[in-house]
Amino acid sequence: MADIVDVGIVSGDTGYILRVGALMLLVALGGTAVAVLASYFSSRVSMGLGRDLRKAVFSRVQGFSLHEVDRFGAATLITRTTNDITQVQNVVMVMLRMLLFAPMMAIGGVIMALSKDPTLSLVIVFVLPVLGATIGAVAAKALPLFRAMQQKIDRLNRVVREGLTGIRVIRAFNRVAYEQERFVDANRDLTETAITVNRLMGALMPVMMLLMNLTAIAVVWFGGIRIDAGHMEVGDLMAFIQYVMHIMFSMMLLSMMFVLLPRASASAARINEVLDVVPAIADPPEPRASGPVRGEVEFRNVTFRYPGAERPALESISFRARPGEVTAIIGGTGAGKTTLVNLIPRYYDVQEGAVLVDGVDVREWRQADLRAGIGYVPQRAMLFSGTIAENIRFGKADATEEEIARAAAIAQADGFIAEMKDGYASEIAQGGTNVSGGQKQRLTIARALVRRPAIYIFDDNFSALDFRTDARLRAALKPEIARSTVFIVAQRVSTVMDADRIIVLDQGRVAGMGTHRELLQSCEVYREIVASQLAEEELA
Amino acid sequence: MSARRGHGHGHGMGPAMARAGEKPRDFRGTLRRLLRYLRPRLWQIGMVFLLTVLSTLFSIVSPRIMGKATTVLFDGLLARNAGIPGAGIDFAQIARILALLGFLYLISAGFGVLQQYVMAGISQRTVYDLRNRVNEKLARLPLSFYDRHTHGEILSRVTNDIDTIATTLQQSLTQLITAIVTLVGVVVMMLAISPVLTLVTLVSLPLSAIVTVGVARRSQRYFRALQAALGELNGHVEETFTGHQVVKAFGQEAEAVAEFDRINHRLYEAGWKAQFVSGIIMPLMGLVNNIGYVIVAVVGGIFVTRRAVEIGDIQAFIQYARQFSQPITQTANIANIIQSTIAAAERVFELLDEEEAVPDPADPVRLERPRGEIRFEDVRFSYKPDKPLIEGLSLAARPGQVIAVVGPTGAGKTTLVNLLMRFYELDGGRITVDGVDIRRLRRGELRSLFGMVLQDTWLFHGTIRENIAYGREGATEEEIVEAARLAHADGFIRALPDGYDTVLNEEASNLSQGQKQLLTIARAFLADPAMLILDEATSSVDTRTELQIQQAMQSLMKGRTSFVIAHRLSTIRDADLILVMDHGRIVEQGTHEELLAAGGHYADLYYSQFAGGQSLAG
């Protein structure tokens, strides 16, 4: 454009003006093509990064042991896999599109400015530090404020969440006013910081614009002097202003990093926390056993402590269970019942002693082979979205329809499934919210039954059922599981009375082991439990 | 030459911020209602408006003035080249122009800062009010509301939705004003410089409209696909992570990852297309812009050679032409943001419109010395109108009696508690305390008559002392310690390194379940109520703590009318009245002996739960 002014306008050459105009159009077209390409690559790269990160985090979490999932909590792992990665992915895209573009624009601007008039470029040398200092000063103030604001948002959320979970208690104790006060406090605190932050960030833009415009004025003034002295032409001055604008504008883009980067870096840190975890449980390089599991389970002097816990959750546990035997585990909560059965599928590794399946330490098994031999029914009934048949087939991928129907019948689930409109093809909503607790429990039992495993683990599953269903279910189960090794975690004495072996746990230790009759004779803790549950006349 | 993008006050640029538009149902009504919240700050908003207009106006005028300086330079130069004696660049005039320009810039920036300053106050205080309003509303909503909505849903309205409103108020509103003023101002300035050139520039307008609409339509399709894939992915992740143990138990890790990969791939495909398509809008607009720019430069250049326009004006015109298309794209972007903001506001207002609990009576009765006599008279109640739950229930509890409520899980034992505390309203009949209908008491008054120890031990983030003191406002240190002692909690509290000052973390996971239970009992002791509601939680506590809890509850019940959701045989047998519940109804009531003799539901339950029955093993 400078040429139009300097050559074309000065000489009044219309043809020249048109030729340069055509050239400018070509350059613009080229620029657009390149920009579209840039958009293409930045989209692919940033979304690809998001995809790969998501996959990495998800696969990593799949490799986590229960302890690692517990440590983070499922809720935060979900946010880290979804929101946090989206956050990072979007910032990378903005960076690729704008922030990468900004320094190039600045450098290009500086080169062009220097080539037009090195002396006038001194203006830039003078302005850039001022600009840098402004950005730096705002950053120094804003970054801690942004962090403080995040904390205050968290606090407000916590107050609201506590208010929601404790609503009955709050109303029961008539403390609504007190809770309101807590909320208003947190709200006011947040609002004040938010106002400060927004005022600061709001001032940044106009001030940057001012600096930019003042620079333009300086360029015109000093440029005018240089033109007067014959060192420069008017068209060059106009071009020069444009270059300076480019440089300044790119600096403004850079200042946008303040808004984006703190959030993204917090997200990135949270993602890295997940990726940095090395799962504590891994398959042995050379497994010493390969399926199918026959079902013999032995605890050899097992002591287990949750990481960071003072007291072991289980201490010096030894017993052996063979196929065809029922082992019941009873005791108060916190006694270690669930922990004990969780050691069999190697959800956790023991610190001392060993858990052996078919005579081989579970740490010497491939996890997949080991677990393929176990039918596990968890305490909290958990179903997945999909049809009922798919949920049962979760236990055995190639189960036939007959096998599924049979498992459902034993689990006393066929009745309510038949009543549903689509039968086995009925959809289960996410989290199984469209079936009742008892129905869910029966489906999880069917899921375990369809595997016909060598080892069954029932973790306190019968309390959610009404007693008639409970009775029928147990009667149907009995022949089905007769040749397996069965573990039952229970609260009620009535559930375990006839077991081949009852293990009474008290604070992680075996308080007694034997049949109902033997324990009544020998075990004080067991007698206490029985006394609290059974009528005296039943004791004998 | 690279296209110079946005210029001016816009920081809401970038396709990354483009959202898939969610549409509000009643745009105008919600907008009007949102504006009502701004009314208390009307004069401040007027000021912001004025400041924005002024700041924008000054920045619009300045290129023209800057152009004047160039003209003076150029004219001086031409005159000297033409060899006119004494001619040269008039630096005095340039200095005057530049000084004026500097002044204008300064004022414009000053107004800009001031405008943002005031707006920050307006927007944040408005959402402050809104948040408080929502929170107060939450306190007035009946519990049935909380049954229908998940915590996440309510939380998201109090935080995310209100945050969206705040951001829009802070940025988009002023941007919108700026954009409109800029658009009008720029057109006026361009017309003033050269109507012909303006016409040339306006020719590019339909072109940019075509580009914007065309691209937006395509990108919206991809954004929808993106949202769908994202939703599916979130669902899968949530399910897999919460069911981690089950996934592992059945060796389904590889399956889960494969399914994840499938969804993730679809997300990627839709994602990069959506971002790409919405990303090219900027360069395409830039191209349209640049074409206009070249035409202006060429036509303008020719005009200048013919002396139809001054050179400085061309420089100014080029700057205007640049600014011209920007507000258009910006407005489109802001329109999107405003739409999703209104949708957010709609959700917040929806919550504010929820039906509230019946207000407290105007002339409430006060029970000075409650004795604890409770009567249900022909009570009728249901959670859902079409599913009757309790019908014609009558019972009487004399002061100091123990009423045991038994029945299988999910039989609706807590419904009774809910009615007693008036968490829900009756459909018929009445409940009286000391002969007074509970509807004639203030809710706070009624609830302070009851002490409540539930299985769900709610403790909050704070010290143990604060958590116990929750039972009664203004309790002294001695009273707190005494309550803890009565609840058998003093011992374990003192064993903690920080004693009563121990801070409970968010999930209170630094205490055992039993210890938490003891704290809630201490809270009830401190409240010293005439009546009690207890939930005997047997399942969650080890034997020793269990014993302590039992003793603590026993001593707490002494001399108070107590409703006990009972699990212990001893409690049930010693109760003055047993209510047997099943499927939400009270199916039987009477004493242990009476009910056993009746051989009905209770007898069934008794023999199956407490006295053996068929066992799985053996």
GROMACS .gro file of N, CA and C in nm, chain A residues 137-153 189-202 258 262:
model
   99
  137ALA      N    1   0.297  -0.584   3.554
  137ALA     CA    2   0.240  -0.532   3.679
  137ALA      C    3   0.099  -0.589   3.699
  138VAL      N    4   0.021  -0.589   3.590
  138VAL     CA    5  -0.115  -0.642   3.603
  138VAL      C    6  -0.111  -0.790   3.637
  139ALA      N    7  -0.019  -0.863   3.570
  139ALA     CA    8  -0.010  -1.006   3.594
  139ALA      C    9   0.025  -1.033   3.740
  140ALA      N   10   0.121  -0.956   3.792
  140ALA     CA   11   0.164  -0.978   3.929
  140ALA      C   12   0.048  -0.959   4.026
  141LYS      N   13  -0.041  -0.865   3.993
  141LYS     CA   14  -0.155  -0.841   4.081
  141LYS      C   15  -0.267  -0.943   4.056
  142ALA      N   16  -0.286  -0.973   3.927
  142ALA     CA   17  -0.405  -1.050   3.890
  142ALA      C   18  -0.392  -1.199   3.924
  143LEU      N   19  -0.273  -1.255   3.902
  143LEU     CA   20  -0.261  -1.400   3.919
  143LEU      C   21  -0.298  -1.446   4.060
  144PRO      N   22  -0.242  -1.382   4.165
  144PRO     CA   23  -0.284  -1.425   4.299
  144PRO      C   24  -0.434  -1.405   4.322
  145LEU      N   25  -0.488  -1.298   4.261
  145LEU     CA   26  -0.631  -1.272   4.278
  145LEU      C   27  -0.714  -1.382   4.214
  146PHE      N   28  -0.670  -1.427   4.095
  146PHE     CA   29  -0.742  -1.534   4.029
  146PHE      C   30  -0.743  -1.660   4.115
  147ARG      N   31  -0.626  -1.687   4.175
  147ARG     CA   32  -0.618  -1.805   4.261
  147ARG      C   33  -0.711  -1.791   4.380
  148ALA      N   34  -0.708  -1.672   4.442
  148ALA     CA   35  -0.793  -1.648   4.559
  148ALA      C   36  -0.939  -1.664   4.521
  149MET      N   37  -0.973  -1.617   4.401
  149MET     CA   38  -1.111  -1.624   4.359
  149MET      C   39  -1.155  -1.770   4.345
  150GLN      N   40  -1.067  -1.851   4.287
  150GLN     CA   41  -1.100  -1.993   4.271
  150GLN      C   42  -1.129  -2.056   4.407
  151GLN      N   43  -1.046  -2.021   4.505
  151GLN     CA   44  -1.067  -2.076   4.640
  151GLN      C   45  -1.200  -2.032   4.697
  152LYS      N   46  -1.236  -1.906   4.669
  152LYS     CA   47  -1.361  -1.856   4.725
  152LYS      C   48  -1.481  -1.918   4.656
  153ILE      N   49  -1.465  -1.946   4.527
  153ILE     CA   50  -1.573  -2.017   4.457
  153ILE      C   51  -1.590  -2.155   4.518
  189ASP      N   52  -1.769  -1.237   5.032
  189ASP     CA   53  -1.625  -1.251   5.017
  189ASP      C   54  -1.589  -1.273   4.870
  190LEU      N   55  -1.661  -1.364   4.807
  190LEU     CA   56  -1.637  -1.395   4.665
  190LEU      C   57  -1.664  -1.271   4.579
  191THR      N   58  -1.776  -1.205   4.607
  191THR     CA   59  -1.814  -1.090   4.526
  191THR      C   60  -1.707  -0.981   4.531
  192GLU      N   61  -1.655  -0.956   4.651
  192GLU     CA   62  -1.554  -0.850   4.662
  192GLU      C   63  -1.431  -0.881   4.579
  193THR      N   64  -1.384  -1.004   4.589
  193THR     CA   65  -1.267  -1.042   4.508
  193THR      C   66  -1.300  -1.035   4.359
  194ALA      N   67  -1.418  -1.081   4.324
  194ALA     CA   68  -1.456  -1.081   4.183
  194ALA      C   69  -1.459  -0.939   4.128
  195ILE      N   70  -1.509  -0.846   4.209
  195ILE     CA   71  -1.513  -0.706   4.164
  195ILE      C   72  -1.371  -0.656   4.141
  196THR      N   73  -1.282  -0.683   4.236
  196THR     CA   74  -1.144  -0.638   4.221
  196THR      C   75  -1.081  -0.696   4.095
  197VAL      N   76  -1.096  -0.825   4.076
  197VAL     CA   77  -1.036  -0.890   3.959
  197VAL      C   78  -1.091  -0.830   3.831
  198ASN      N   79  -1.222  -0.816   3.825
  198ASN     CA   80  -1.283  -0.766   3.703
  198ASN      C   81  -1.245  -0.622   3.674
  199ARG      N   82  -1.231  -0.543   3.781
  199ARG     CA   83  -1.190  -0.404   3.760
  199ARG      C   84  -1.050  -0.400   3.703
  200LEU      N   85  -0.965  -0.483   3.759
  200LEU     CA   86  -0.825  -0.486   3.714
  200LEU      C   87  -0.818  -0.530   3.568
  201MET      N   88  -0.885  -0.641   3.538
  201MET     CA   89  -0.880  -0.691   3.402
  201MET      C   90  -0.951  -0.595   3.307
  202GLY      N   91  -1.055  -0.530   3.357
  202GLY     CA   92  -1.127  -0.434   3.274
  202GLY      C   93  -1.041  -0.315   3.239
  258PHE      N   94  -0.339  -1.439   3.046
  258PHE     CA   95  -0.372  -1.433   3.189
  258PHE      C   96  -0.501  -1.499   3.220
  262PRO      N   97  -0.403  -1.959   3.371
  262PRO     CA   98  -0.414  -2.010   3.509
  262PRO      C   99  -0.511  -2.126   3.518
   0.00000   0.00000   0.00000
